[in-house]
Tab-separated table of C-alpha atoms and ligand atoms in Angstrom:
chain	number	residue	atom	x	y	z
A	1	UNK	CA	17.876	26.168	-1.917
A	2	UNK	CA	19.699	25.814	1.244
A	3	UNK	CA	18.158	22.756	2.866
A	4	UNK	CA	18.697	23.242	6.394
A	5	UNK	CA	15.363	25.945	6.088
A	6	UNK	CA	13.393	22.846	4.525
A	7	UNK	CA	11.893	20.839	7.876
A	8	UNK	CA	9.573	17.982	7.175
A	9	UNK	CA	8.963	17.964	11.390
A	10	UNK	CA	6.030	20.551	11.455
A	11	UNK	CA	4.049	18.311	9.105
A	12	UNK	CA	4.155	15.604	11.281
A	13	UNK	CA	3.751	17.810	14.261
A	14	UNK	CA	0.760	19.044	12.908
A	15	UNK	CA	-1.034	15.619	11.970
A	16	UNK	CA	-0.618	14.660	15.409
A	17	UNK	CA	-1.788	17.786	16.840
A	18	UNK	CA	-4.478	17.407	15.035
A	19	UNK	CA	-5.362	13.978	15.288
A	20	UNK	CA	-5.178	14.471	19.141
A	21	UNK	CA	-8.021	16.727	18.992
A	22	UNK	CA	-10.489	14.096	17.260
A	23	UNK	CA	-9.416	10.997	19.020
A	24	UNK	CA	-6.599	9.454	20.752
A	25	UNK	CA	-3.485	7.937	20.175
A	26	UNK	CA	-1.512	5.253	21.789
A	27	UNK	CA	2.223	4.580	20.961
A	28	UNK	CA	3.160	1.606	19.697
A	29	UNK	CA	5.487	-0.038	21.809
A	30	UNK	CA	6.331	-2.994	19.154
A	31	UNK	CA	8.266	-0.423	16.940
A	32	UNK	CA	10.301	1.458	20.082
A	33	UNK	CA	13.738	-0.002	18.642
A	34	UNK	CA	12.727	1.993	15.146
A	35	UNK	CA	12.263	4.849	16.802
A	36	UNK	CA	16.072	6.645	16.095
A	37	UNK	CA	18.463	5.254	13.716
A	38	UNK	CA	21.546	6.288	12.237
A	39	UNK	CA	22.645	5.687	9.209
A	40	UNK	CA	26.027	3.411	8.384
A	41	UNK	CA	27.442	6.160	7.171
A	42	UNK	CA	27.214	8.387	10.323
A	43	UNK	CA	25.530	11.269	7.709
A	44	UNK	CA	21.858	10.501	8.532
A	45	UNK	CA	19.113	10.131	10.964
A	46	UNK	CA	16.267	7.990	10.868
A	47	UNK	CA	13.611	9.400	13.116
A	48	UNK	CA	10.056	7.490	13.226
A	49	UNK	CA	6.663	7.684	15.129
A	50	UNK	CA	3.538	5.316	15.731
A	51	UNK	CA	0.542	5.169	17.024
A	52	UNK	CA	-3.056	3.295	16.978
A	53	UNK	CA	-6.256	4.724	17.709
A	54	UNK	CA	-9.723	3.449	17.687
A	55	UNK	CA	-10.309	3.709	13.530
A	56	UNK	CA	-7.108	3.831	12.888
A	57	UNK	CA	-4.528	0.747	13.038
A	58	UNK	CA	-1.443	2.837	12.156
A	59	UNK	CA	-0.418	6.199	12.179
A	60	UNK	CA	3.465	6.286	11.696
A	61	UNK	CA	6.373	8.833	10.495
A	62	UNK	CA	8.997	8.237	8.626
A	63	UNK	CA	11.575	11.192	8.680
A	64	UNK	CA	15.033	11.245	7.376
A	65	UNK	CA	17.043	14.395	8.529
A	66	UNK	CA	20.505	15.681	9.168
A	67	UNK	CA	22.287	15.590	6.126
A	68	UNK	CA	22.894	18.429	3.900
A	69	UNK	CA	21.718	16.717	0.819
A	70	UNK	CA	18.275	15.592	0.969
A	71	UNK	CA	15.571	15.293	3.141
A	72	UNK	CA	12.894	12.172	3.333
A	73	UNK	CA	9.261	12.417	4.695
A	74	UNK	CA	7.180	8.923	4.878
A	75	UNK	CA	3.960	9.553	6.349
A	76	UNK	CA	0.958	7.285	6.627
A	77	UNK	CA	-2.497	6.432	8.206
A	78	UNK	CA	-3.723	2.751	7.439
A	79	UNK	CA	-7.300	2.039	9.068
A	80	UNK	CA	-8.523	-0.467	11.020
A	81	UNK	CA	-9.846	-3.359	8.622
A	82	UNK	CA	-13.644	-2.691	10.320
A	83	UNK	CA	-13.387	0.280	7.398
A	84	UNK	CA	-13.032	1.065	3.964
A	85	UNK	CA	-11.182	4.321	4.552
A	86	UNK	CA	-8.501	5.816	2.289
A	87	UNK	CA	-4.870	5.113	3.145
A	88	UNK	CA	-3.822	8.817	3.935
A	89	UNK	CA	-0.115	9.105	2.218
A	90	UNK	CA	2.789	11.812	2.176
A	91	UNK	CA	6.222	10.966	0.546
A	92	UNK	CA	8.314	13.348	0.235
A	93	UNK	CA	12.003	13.667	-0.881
A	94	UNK	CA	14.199	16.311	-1.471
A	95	UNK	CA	17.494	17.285	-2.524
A	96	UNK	CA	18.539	21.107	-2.876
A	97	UNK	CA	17.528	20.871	-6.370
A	98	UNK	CA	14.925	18.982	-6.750
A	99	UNK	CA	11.326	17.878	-4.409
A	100	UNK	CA	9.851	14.531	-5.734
A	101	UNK	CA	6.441	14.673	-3.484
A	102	UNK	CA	3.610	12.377	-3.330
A	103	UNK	CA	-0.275	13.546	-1.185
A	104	UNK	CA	-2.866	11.621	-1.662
A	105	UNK	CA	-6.086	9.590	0.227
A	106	UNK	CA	-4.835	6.744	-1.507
A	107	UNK	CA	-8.093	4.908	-2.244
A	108	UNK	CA	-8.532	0.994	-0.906
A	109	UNK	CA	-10.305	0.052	-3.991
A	110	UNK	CA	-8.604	0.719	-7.407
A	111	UNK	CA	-11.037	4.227	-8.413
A	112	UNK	CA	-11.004	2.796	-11.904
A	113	UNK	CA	-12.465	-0.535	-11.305
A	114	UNK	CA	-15.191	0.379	-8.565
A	115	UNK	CA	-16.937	4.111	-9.149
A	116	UNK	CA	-19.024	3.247	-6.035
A	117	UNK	CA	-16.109	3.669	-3.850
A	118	UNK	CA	-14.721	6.773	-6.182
A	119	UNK	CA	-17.817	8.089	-5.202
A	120	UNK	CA	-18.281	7.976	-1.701
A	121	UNK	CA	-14.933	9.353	-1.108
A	122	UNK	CA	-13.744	11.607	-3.546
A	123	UNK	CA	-17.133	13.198	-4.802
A	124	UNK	CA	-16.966	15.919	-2.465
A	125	UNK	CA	-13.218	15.741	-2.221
A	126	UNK	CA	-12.500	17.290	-6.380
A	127	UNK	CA	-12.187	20.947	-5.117
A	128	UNK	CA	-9.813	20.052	-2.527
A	129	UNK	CA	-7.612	18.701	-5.610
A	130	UNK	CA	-8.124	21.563	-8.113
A	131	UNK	CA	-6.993	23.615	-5.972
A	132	UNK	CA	-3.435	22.857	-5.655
A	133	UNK	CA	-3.569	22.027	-9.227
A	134	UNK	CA	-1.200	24.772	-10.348
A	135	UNK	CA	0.172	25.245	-7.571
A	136	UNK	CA	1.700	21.630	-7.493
A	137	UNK	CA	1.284	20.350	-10.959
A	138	UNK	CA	1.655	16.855	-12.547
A	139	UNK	CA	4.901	15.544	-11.942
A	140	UNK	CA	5.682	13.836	-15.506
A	141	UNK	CA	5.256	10.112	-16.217
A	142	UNK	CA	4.982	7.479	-13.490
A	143	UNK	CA	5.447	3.792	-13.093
A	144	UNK	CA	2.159	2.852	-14.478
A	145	UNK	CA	1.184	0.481	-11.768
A	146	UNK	CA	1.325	2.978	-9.230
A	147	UNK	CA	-1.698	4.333	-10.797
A	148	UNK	CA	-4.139	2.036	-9.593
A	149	UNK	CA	-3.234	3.431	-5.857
A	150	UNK	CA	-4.176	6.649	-6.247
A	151	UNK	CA	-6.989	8.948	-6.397
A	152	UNK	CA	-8.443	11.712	-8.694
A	153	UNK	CA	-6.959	14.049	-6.273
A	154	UNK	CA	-3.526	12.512	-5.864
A	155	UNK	CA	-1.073	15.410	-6.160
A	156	UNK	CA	2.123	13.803	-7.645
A	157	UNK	CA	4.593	16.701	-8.252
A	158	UNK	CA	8.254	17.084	-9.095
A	159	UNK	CA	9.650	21.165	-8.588
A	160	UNK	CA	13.192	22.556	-8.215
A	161	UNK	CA	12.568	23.023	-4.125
A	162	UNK	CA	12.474	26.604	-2.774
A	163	UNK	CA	10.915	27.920	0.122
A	164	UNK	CA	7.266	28.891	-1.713
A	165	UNK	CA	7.137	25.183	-2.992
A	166	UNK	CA	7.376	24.190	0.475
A	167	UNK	CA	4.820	26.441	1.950
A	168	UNK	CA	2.669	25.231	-0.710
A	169	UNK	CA	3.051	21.603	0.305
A	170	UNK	CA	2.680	22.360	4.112
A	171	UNK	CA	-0.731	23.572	3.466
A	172	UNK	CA	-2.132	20.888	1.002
A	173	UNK	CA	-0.643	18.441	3.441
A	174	UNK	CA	-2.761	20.321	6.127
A	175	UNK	CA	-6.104	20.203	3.578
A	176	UNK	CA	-5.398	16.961	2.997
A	177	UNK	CA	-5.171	15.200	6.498
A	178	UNK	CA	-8.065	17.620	7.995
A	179	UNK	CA	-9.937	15.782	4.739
A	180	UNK	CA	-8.753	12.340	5.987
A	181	UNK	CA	-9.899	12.982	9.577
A	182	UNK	CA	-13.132	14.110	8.808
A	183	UNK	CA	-13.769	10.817	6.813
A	184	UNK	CA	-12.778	8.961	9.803
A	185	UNK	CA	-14.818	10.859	12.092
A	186	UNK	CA	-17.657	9.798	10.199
A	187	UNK	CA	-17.087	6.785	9.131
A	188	UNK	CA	-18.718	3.686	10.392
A	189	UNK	CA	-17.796	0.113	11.472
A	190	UNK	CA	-18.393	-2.639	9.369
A	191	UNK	CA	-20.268	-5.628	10.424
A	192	UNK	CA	-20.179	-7.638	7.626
A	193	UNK	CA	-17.545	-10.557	8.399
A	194	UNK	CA	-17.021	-10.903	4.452
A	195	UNK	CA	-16.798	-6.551	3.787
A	196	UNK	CA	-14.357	-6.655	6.257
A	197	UNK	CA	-12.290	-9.858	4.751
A	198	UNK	CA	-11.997	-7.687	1.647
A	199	UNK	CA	-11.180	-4.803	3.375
A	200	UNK	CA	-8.840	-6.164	4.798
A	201	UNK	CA	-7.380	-7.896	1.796
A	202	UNK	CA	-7.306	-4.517	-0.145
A	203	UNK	CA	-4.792	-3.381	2.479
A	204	UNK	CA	-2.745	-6.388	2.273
A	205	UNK	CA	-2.793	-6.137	-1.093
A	206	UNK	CA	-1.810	-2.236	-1.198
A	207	UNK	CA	1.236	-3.130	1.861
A	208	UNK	CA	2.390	-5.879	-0.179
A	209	UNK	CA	2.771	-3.786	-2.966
A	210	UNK	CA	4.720	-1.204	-1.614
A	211	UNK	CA	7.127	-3.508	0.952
A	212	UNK	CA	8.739	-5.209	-2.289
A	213	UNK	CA	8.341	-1.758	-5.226
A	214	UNK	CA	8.035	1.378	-3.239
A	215	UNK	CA	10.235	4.169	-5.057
A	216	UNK	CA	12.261	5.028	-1.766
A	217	UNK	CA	13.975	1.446	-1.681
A	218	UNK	CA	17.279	1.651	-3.209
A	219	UNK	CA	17.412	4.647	-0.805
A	220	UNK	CA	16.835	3.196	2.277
A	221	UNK	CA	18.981	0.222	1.585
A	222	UNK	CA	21.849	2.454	0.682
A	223	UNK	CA	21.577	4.518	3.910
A	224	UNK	CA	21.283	1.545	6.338
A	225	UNK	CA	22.052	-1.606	4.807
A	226	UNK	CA	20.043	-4.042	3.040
A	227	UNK	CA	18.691	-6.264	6.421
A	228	UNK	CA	17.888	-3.267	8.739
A	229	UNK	CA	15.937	-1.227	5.410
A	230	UNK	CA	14.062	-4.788	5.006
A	231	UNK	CA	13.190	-5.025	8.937
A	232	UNK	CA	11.807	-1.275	8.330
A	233	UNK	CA	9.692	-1.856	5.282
A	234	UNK	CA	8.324	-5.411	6.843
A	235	UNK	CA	8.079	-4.395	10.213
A	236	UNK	CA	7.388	-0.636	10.712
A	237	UNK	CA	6.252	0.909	7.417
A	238	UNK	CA	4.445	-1.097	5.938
A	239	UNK	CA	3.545	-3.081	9.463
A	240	UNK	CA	0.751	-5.867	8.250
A	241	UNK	CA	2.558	-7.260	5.397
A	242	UNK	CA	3.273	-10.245	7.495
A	243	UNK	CA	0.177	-10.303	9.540
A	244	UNK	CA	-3.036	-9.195	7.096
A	245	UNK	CA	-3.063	-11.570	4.986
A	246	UNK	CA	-1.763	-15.028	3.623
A	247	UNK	CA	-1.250	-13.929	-0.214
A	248	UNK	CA	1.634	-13.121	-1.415
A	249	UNK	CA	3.689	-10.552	-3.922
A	250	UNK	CA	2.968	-12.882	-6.926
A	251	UNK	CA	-0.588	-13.965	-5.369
A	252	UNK	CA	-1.587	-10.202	-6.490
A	253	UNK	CA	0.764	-9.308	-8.748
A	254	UNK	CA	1.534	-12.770	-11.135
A	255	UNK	CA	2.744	-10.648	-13.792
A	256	UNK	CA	6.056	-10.181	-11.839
A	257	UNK	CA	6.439	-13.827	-12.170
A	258	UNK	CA	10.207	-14.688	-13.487
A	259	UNK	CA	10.434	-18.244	-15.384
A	260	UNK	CA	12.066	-19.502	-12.014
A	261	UNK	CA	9.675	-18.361	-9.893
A	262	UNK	CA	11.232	-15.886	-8.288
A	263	UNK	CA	9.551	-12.282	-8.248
A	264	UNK	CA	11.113	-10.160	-10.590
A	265	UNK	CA	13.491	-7.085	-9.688
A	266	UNK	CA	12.078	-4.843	-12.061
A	267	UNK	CA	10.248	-1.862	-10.352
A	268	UNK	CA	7.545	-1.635	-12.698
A	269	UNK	CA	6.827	-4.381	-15.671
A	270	UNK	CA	4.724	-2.160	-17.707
A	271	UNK	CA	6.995	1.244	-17.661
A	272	UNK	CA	6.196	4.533	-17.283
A	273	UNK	CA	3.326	6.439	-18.495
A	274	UNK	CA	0.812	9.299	-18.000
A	275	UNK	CA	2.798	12.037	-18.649
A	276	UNK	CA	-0.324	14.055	-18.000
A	277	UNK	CA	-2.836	13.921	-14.955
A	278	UNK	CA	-5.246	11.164	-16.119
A	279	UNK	CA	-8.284	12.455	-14.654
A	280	UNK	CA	-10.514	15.044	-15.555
A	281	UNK	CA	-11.883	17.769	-13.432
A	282	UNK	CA	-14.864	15.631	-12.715
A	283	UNK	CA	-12.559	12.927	-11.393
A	284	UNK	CA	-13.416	10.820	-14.598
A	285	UNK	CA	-10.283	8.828	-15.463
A	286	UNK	CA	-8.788	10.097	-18.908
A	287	UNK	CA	-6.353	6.908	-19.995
A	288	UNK	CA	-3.363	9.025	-21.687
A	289	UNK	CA	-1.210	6.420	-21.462
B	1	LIG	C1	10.309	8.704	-6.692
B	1	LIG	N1	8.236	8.206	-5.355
B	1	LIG	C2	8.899	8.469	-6.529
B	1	LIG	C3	7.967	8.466	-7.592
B	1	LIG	C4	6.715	8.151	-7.050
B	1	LIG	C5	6.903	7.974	-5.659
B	1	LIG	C6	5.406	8.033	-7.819
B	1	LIG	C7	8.281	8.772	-9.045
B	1	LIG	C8	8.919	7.591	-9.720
B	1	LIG	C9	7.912	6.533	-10.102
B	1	LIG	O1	7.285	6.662	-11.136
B	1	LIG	O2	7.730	5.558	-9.404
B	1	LIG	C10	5.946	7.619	-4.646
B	1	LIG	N2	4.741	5.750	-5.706
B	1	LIG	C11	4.981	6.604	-4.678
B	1	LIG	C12	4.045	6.305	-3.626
B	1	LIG	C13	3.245	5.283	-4.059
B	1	LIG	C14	3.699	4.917	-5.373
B	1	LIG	C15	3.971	6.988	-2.312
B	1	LIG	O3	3.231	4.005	-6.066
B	1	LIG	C16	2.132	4.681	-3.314
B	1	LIG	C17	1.355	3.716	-3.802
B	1	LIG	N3	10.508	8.256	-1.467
B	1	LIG	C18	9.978	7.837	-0.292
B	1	LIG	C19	11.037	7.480	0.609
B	1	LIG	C20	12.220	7.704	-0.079
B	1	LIG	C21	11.863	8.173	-1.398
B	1	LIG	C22	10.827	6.955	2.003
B	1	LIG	O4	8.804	7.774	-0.053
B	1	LIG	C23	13.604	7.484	0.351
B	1	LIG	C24	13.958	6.857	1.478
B	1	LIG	C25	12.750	8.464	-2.425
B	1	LIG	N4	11.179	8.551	-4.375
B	1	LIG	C26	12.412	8.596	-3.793
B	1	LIG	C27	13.397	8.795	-4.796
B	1	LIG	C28	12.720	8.883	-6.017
B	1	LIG	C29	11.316	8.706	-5.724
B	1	LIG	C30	14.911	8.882	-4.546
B	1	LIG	C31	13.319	9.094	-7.392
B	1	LIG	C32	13.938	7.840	-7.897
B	1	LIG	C33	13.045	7.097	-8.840
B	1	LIG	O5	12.289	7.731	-9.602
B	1	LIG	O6	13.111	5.865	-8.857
């Protein structure tokens, strides 16, 4: 399809719409110098957003637009550590040929390990992720350890892009982040000082992942160089990496220890897997692998 009629700025529009309406957002002045960048190339913009609200610690946009090849969406919503909230997540990317999309209420605590917080959050959520089952099916195998981020209703889907794809998308990304905000609205501070350590350290531990393996990488560092994509993961993405916590890559993930000590390059140590969703339509986890 002709990409110019593919526009990843109504989603964002809309999220902030509609995130207005339930509470309210200040910009974040720390990330003003992200806010337009060009690639080296001259090809690209980088356009990104950010804001904080009372749950919420950061809202922020990542949109990559004005080149005739492919288009980027990064969207996110990390909460405050006070909650145990679901990361709400949107990557997108697509060429003319081919969408590689990622939705999801990425869930703090790994679904497989701790029911209880499978639960409380996704329970009530497993309509809301049958229905854009055929719509937006499976997207083939995955680096396994991604797996451990997402939930039962994590639509992971990989499509030739066309225009019905995309309307499709635009309104499970709308589902989806109405589904978010409603958690918010009801969820409730923490007072424990140790529930919120761990809350806290589940986000570290979910940042730190994806500053040093997220897929987009190679991407970004191609487009604007190797420091300035490292400033954005570190500083604006994935903003707490630095600040959270004290642990680090190989603190959570050891197994990406090389014999030096060094972390190891390798996206993913155990491969891909799960060619097929691997949960049921209970939300029970079906191993595949
Ligand atoms: C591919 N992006 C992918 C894939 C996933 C994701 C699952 C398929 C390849 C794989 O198995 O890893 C997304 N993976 C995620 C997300 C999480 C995760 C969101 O673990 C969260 C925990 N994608 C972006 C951005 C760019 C981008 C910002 O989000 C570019 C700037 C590009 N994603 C991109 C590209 C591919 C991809 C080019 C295909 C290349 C590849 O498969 O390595």
């Amino acid at each position: 399809m002709d990409l110019s009629a593919l526009s990843y700025q109504k989603f964002v529009e809309f999220a902030l719409r509609e995130t207005e309406l339930r509470t309210a957002l200040a910009p974040l002045p720390s990330h003003e110098k992200f806010r337009l960048l060009r690639s080296n190339d001259n090809n690209t913009l980088l356009h990104t957003l950010s804001f904080s609200a009372p749950k919420i610690r950061l809202l922020r946009s990542l949109t990559i637009e004005g080149n005739p090849t492919m288009k980027v969406l990064d969207f996110a919503v990390f909460p405050e550590p006070e909650f145990d909230l679901p990361i709400f997540c949107a990557n997108y990317f697509a060429t003319a040929s081919l969408s590689i999309v990622l939705l999801d209420l990425n869930p703090l605590y790994d679904v497989t390990l701790h029911t209880d917080y499978k639960e409380k959050y996704y329970r009530d959520l497993l309509p809301l992720g049958q229905k854009y089952m055929e719509l937006l099916p499976w997207g083939g195998s995955i680096t396994s350890e991604s797996l451990r981020f997402f939930s039962p209703i994590v639509i992971w889907s990989r499509f030739s892009s066309s225009q019905s794809k995309h309307e499709a998308l635009y309104s499970a990304f709308m589902d989806y982040f109405q589904a978010w905000l409603t958690l918010m609205e009801q969820a409730e501070k923490e007072t424990s000082a140790s529930q919120i350590h761990r809350n806290r350290e589940a986000q570290h531990k979910y940042l730190t992942w994806r500053a040093e393996k997220d897929p987009g990488h190679p991407l970004l560092k191609k487009l604007v160089g190797e420091d300035l994509a490292k400033e954005i993961l570190r500083e604006f993405l994935f903003s707490g990496v630095d600040t959270l916590g004290e642990k680090t890559f190989l603190d959570y993930f050891p197994e990406y220890k090389c014999d030096d000590g060094t972390v190891n390059q390798k996206r993913s140590m155990m491969g891909k897997s799960y060619e097929m969703r691997p949960w049921d339509l209970n939300g029970e986890f079906i191993d595949g692998s």
